[in-house]
Coordinates of C-alpha atoms in Angstrom, one line a residue:
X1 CA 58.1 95.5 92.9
X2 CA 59.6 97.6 95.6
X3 CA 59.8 96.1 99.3
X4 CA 58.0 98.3 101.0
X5 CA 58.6 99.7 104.8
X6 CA 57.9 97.7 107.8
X7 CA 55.6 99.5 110.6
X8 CA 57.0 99.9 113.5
X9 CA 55.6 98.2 116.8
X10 CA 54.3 101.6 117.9
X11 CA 52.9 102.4 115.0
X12 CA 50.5 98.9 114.5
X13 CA 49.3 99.0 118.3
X14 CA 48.6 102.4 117.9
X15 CA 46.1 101.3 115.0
X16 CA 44.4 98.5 117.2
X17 CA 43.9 101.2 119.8
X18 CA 42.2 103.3 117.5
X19 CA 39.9 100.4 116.2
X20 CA 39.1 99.4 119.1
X21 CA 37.9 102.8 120.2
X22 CA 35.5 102.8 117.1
X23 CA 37.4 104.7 114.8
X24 CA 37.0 103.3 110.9
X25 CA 39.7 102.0 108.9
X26 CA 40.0 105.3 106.6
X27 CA 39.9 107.5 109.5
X28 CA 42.6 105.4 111.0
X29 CA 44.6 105.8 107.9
X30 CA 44.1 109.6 107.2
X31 CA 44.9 110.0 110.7
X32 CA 48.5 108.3 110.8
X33 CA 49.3 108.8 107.1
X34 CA 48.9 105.2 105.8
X35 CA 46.9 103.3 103.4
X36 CA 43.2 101.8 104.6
X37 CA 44.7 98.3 103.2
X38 CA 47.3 98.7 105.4
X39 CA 45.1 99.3 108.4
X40 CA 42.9 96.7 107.3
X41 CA 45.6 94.4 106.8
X42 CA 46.9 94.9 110.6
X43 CA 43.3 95.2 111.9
X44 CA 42.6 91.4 110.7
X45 CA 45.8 89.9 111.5
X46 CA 45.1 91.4 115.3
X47 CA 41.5 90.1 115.4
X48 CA 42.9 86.5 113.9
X49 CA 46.0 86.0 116.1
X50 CA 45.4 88.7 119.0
X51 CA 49.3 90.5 118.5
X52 CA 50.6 92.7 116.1
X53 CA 54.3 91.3 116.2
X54 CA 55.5 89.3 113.0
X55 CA 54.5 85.8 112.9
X56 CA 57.2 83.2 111.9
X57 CA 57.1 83.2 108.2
X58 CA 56.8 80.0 106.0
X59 CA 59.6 79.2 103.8
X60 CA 61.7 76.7 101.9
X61 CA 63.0 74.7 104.8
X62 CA 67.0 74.8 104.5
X63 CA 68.9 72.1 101.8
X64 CA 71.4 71.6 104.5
X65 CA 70.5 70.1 107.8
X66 CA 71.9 71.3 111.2
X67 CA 73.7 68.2 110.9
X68 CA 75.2 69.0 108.0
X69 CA 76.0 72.3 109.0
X70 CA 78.3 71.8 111.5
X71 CA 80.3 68.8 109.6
X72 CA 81.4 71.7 107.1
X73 CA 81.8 74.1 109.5
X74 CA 83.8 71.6 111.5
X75 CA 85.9 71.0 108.3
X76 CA 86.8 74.5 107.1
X77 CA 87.5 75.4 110.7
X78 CA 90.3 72.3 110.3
X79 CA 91.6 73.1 107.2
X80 CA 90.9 76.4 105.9
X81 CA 92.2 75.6 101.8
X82 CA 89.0 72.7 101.8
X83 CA 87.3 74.3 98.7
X84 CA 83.6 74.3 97.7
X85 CA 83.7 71.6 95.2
X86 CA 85.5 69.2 97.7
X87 CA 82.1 70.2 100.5
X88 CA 79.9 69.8 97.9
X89 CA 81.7 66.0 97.1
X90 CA 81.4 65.2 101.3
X91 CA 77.9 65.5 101.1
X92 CA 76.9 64.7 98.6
X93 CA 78.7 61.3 100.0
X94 CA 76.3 61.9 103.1
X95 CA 72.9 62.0 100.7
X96 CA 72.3 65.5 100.8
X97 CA 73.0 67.2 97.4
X98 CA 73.4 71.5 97.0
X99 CA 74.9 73.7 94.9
X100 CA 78.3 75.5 95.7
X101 CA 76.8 79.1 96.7
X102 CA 74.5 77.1 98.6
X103 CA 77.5 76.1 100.4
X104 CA 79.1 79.9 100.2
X105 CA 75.7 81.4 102.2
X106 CA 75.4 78.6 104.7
X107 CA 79.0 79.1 105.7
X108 CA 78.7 83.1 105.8
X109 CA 75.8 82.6 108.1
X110 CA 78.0 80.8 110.1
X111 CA 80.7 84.0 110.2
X112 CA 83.4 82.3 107.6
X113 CA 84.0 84.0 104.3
X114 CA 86.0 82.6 101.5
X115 CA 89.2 85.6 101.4
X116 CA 92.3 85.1 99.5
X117 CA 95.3 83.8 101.6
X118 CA 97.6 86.4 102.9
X119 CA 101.1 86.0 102.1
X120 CA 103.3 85.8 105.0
X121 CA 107.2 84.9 106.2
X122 CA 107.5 80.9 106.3
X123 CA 107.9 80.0 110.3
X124 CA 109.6 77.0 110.6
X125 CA 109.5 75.8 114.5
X126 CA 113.0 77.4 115.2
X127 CA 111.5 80.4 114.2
X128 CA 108.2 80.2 116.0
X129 CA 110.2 79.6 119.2
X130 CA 112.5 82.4 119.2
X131 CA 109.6 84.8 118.1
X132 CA 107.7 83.7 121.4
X133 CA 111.2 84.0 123.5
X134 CA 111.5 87.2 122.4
X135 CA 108.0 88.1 122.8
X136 CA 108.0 86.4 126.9
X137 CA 111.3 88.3 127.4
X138 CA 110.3 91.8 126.8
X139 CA 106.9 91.7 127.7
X140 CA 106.9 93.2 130.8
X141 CA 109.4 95.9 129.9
X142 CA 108.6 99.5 130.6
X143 CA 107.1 101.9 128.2
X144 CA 110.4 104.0 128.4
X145 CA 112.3 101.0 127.2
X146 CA 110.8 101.4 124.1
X147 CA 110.5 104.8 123.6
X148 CA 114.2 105.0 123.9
X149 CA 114.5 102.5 120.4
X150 CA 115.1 103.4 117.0
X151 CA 113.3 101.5 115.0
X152 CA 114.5 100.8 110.9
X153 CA 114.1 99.0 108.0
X154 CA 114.4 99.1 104.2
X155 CA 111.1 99.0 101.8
X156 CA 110.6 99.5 97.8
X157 CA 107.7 102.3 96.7
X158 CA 106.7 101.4 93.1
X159 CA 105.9 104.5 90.6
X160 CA 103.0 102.5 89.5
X161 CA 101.7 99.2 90.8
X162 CA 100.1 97.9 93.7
X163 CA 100.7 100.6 96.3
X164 CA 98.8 102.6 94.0
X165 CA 95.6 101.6 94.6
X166 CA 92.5 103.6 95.2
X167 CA 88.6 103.0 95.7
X168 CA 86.9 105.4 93.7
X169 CA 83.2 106.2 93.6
X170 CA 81.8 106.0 90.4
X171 CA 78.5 105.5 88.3
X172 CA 77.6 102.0 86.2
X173 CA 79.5 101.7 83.0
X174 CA 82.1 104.8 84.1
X175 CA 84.7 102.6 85.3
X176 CA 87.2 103.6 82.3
X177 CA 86.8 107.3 82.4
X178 CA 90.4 108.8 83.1
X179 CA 88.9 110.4 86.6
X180 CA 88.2 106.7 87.8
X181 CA 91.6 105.0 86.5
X182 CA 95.2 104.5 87.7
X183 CA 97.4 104.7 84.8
X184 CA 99.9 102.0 84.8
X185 CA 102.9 101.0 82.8
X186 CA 104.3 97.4 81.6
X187 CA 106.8 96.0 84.3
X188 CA 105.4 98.7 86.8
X189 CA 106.9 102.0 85.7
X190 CA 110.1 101.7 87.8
X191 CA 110.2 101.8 91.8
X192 CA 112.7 103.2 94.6
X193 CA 114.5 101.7 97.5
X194 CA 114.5 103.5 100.7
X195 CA 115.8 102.8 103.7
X196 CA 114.6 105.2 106.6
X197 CA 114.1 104.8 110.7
X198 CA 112.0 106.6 113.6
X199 CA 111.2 106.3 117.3
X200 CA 108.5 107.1 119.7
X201 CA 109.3 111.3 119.0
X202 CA 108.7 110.7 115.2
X203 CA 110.4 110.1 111.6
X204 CA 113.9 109.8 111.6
X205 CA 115.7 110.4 108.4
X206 CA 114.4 108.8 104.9
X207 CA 117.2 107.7 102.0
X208 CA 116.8 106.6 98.8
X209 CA 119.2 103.7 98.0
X210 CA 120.1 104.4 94.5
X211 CA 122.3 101.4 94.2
X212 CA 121.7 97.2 95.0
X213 CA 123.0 97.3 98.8
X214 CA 125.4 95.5 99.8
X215 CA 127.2 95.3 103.5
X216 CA 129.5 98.3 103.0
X217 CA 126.4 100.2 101.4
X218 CA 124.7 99.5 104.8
X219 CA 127.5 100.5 106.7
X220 CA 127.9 104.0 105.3
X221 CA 124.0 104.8 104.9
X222 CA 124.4 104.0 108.8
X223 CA 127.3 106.3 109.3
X224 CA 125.7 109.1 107.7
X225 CA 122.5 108.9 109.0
X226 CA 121.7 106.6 112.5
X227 CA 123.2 109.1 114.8
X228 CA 122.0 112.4 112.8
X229 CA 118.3 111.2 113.4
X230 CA 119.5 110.0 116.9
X231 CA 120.6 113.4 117.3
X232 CA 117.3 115.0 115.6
X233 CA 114.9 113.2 117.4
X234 CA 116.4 114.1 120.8
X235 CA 117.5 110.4 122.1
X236 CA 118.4 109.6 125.5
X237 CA 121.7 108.5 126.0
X238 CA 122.0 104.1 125.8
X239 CA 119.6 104.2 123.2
X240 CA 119.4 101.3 121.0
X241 CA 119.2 100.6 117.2
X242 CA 116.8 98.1 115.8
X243 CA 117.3 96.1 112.6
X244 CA 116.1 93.2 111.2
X245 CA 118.6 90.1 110.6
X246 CA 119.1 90.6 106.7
X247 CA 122.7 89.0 105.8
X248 CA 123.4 92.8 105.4
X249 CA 122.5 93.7 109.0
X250 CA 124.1 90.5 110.6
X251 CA 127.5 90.6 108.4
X252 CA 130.7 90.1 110.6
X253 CA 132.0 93.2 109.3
X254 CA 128.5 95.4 109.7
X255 CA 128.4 93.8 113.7
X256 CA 132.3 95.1 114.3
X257 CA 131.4 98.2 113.1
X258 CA 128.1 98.7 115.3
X259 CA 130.4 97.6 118.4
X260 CA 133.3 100.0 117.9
X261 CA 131.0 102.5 117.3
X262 CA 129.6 101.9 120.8
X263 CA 125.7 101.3 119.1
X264 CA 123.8 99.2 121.6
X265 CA 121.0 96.7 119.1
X266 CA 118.2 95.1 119.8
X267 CA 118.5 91.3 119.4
X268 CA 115.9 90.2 117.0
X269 CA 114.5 87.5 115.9
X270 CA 114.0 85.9 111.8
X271 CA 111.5 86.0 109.9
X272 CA 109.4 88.9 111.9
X273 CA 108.6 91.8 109.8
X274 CA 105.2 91.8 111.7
X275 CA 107.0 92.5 114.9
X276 CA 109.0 95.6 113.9
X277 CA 106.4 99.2 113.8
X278 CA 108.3 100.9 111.3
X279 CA 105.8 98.5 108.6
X280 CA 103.0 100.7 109.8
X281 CA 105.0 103.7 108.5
X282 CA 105.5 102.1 105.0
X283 CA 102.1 101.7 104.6
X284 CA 101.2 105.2 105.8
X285 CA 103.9 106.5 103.5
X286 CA 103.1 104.8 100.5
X287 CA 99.2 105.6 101.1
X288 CA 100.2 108.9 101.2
X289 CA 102.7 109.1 98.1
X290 CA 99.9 106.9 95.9
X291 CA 97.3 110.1 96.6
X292 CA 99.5 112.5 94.8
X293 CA 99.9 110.4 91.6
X294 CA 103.5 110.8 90.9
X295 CA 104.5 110.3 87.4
X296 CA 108.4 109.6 86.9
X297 CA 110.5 108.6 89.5
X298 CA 112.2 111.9 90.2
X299 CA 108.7 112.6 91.9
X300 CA 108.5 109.5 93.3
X301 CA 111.6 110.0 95.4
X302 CA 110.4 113.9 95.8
X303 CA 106.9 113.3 97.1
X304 CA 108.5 109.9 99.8
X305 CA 110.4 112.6 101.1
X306 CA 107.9 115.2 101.6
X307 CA 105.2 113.0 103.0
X308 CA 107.5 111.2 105.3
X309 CA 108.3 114.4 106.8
X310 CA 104.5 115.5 107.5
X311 CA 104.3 112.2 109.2
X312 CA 103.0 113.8 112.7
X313 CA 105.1 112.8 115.3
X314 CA 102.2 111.5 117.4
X315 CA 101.6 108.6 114.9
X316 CA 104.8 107.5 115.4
X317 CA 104.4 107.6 119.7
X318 CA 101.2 105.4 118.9
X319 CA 102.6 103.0 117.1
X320 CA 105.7 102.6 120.4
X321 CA 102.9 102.9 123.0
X322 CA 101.0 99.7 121.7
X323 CA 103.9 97.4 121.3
X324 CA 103.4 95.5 124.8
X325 CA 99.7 95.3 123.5
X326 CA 101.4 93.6 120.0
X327 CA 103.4 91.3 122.1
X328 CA 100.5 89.8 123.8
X329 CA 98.6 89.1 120.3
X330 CA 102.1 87.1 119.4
X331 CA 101.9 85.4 122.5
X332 CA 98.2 84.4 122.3
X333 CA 98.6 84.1 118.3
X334 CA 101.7 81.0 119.7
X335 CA 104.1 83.0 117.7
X336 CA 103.0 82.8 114.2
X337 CA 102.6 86.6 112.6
X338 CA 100.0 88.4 113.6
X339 CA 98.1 91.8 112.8
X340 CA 100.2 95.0 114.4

């Protein structure tokens, strides 16, 4: 049986008022549209309990106690990974004995959801430390400081795979129909490497990296392209190049070559993918790139470079113009990763 529509507060005083004025119960109902039960009903539940708000309704009274409540609450909240069975097991030890979903709603009502684990960088405590140093140190710096950085990194796009996904809408029993499918391959159809930068004035160039890179590899994708997207996006002089600390990047050879070629860089510390904005382009790229479908890698690599290019520029100031704001949240987070 359908649930039908509660009446609004207006709507039931407004049928005590006409009662009360003599009007009948089907007069009241023609008048405002609703059934005479329904005015009845409302009628004797006024002339019983003198209001027309909802009474407190009768129900099953709850398996778990407040009690118990907050001992699983306070459990979860100390070690996330504690799984249903082992709440069930604690109290059940405690005399109370429920069902796991039992235990799934009483958590959600208390705001915790069971969500898988996101993978992340492991932090050891040298890392943690040098993520907040760096974090303390350039806090206060001004805007302009870091509109004048080039920001870079390296990232694989698969043809088919993961960054393919899409939510589609879709009736019951439709979910193989080749509108609502991705089509995928064994071993995911191939993928690309691409290394690419930008700053606060937009996308700097994007590369495919045909080849496993290696420290001269790095080198020469740097000659031929850092100071062509300097140039191209207009950088002020005593700009400075940011890259992560991949054995690549931090090579003997790769750091003499930055210095004689006068490149000032941005010291930067392991393990902190979440600290660098250019991850907010990949993702916009590859969102972009999984919406046109490509099918062989030659329009993989075709399509990256296209949408990377229609990237607008002032996506790219946002991302520079909250990176204070992203420094606080690793400050406040005690420098484990946090959300950009």
């Amino acid at each position: 049986m359908a649930k039908t529509k509660e009446l609004s507060k207006d709507t039931r005083n407004k049928i005590v008022d006409l009662h009360q004025v003599g009007k009948t119960e089907s007069a009241i109902g023609k008048q405002l549209g609703l059934k005479k039960s329904t005015v009845g009903a409302i009628i004797r539940k006024w002339k019983t309990y003198k209001t027309t708000d909802n009474l407190p309704r009768s129900g099953a009274p709850r398996k778990i106690s407040p009690r118990g409540v907050k001992m699983i609450t306070r459990t979860v909240s100390k070690n996330p990974r504690t799984t249903r069975g082992d709440l069930v097991n604690d109290l059940q030890r405690a005399g109370t004995k429920v069902t796991k979903p039992t235990i799934s709603n009483t958590l959600r009502r208390q705001g915790l959801k069971s969500c898988s684990a996101r993978r992340v960088p492991l932090l050891k405590p040298v890392h943690v430390q040098a993520r907040l140093k760096f974090a303390r140190e350039h806090l206060d710096d001004p805007d302009e400081d870091w509109e004048n950085v080039i920001w870079s990194d390296e990232t694989k796009i698969e043809l088919f795979g993961k960054n393919s996904t899409r939510r589609v809408w879709r009736t019951k029993n439709a979910e193989l129909h080749p509108k609502n499918t991705i089509p995928t391959v064994k071993h995911g159809g191939g993928n690309i490497m691409l290394w690419g930068c930008f700053s606060a004035k937009g996308p700097g160039r994007l590369i495919r990296v045909k080849e496993r890179m290696n420290g001269a590899m790095y080198r020469e994708i740097l000659s031929e392209n850092l100071r062509p997207s300097a140039r191209a996006l207009k950088m002020k002089r005593g700009w400075v190049f940011q890259h992560d600390n991949d054995p690549k990047h931090t090579a003997r050879a790769t750091k003499e070559w930055l210095r004689k070629k006068h490149f000032k860089v941005l010291e930067w510390p392991s393990q902190s993918p979440d600290l660098n904005p250019i991850e907010n382009l990949w993702r916009e790229l590859k969102v972009r790139v999984s919406q046109q479908q490509p099918q062989n890698i030659t329009a993989l690599e075709e399509i990256c470079m296209e949408e990377w290019a229609k990237i607008p520029a002032t996506v790219c100031e946002n991302l520079v113009k909250t990176y204070r704001k992203h420094l606080t949240s690793v400050i406040a987070n005690k420098g484990y990763i946090t959300k950009y």
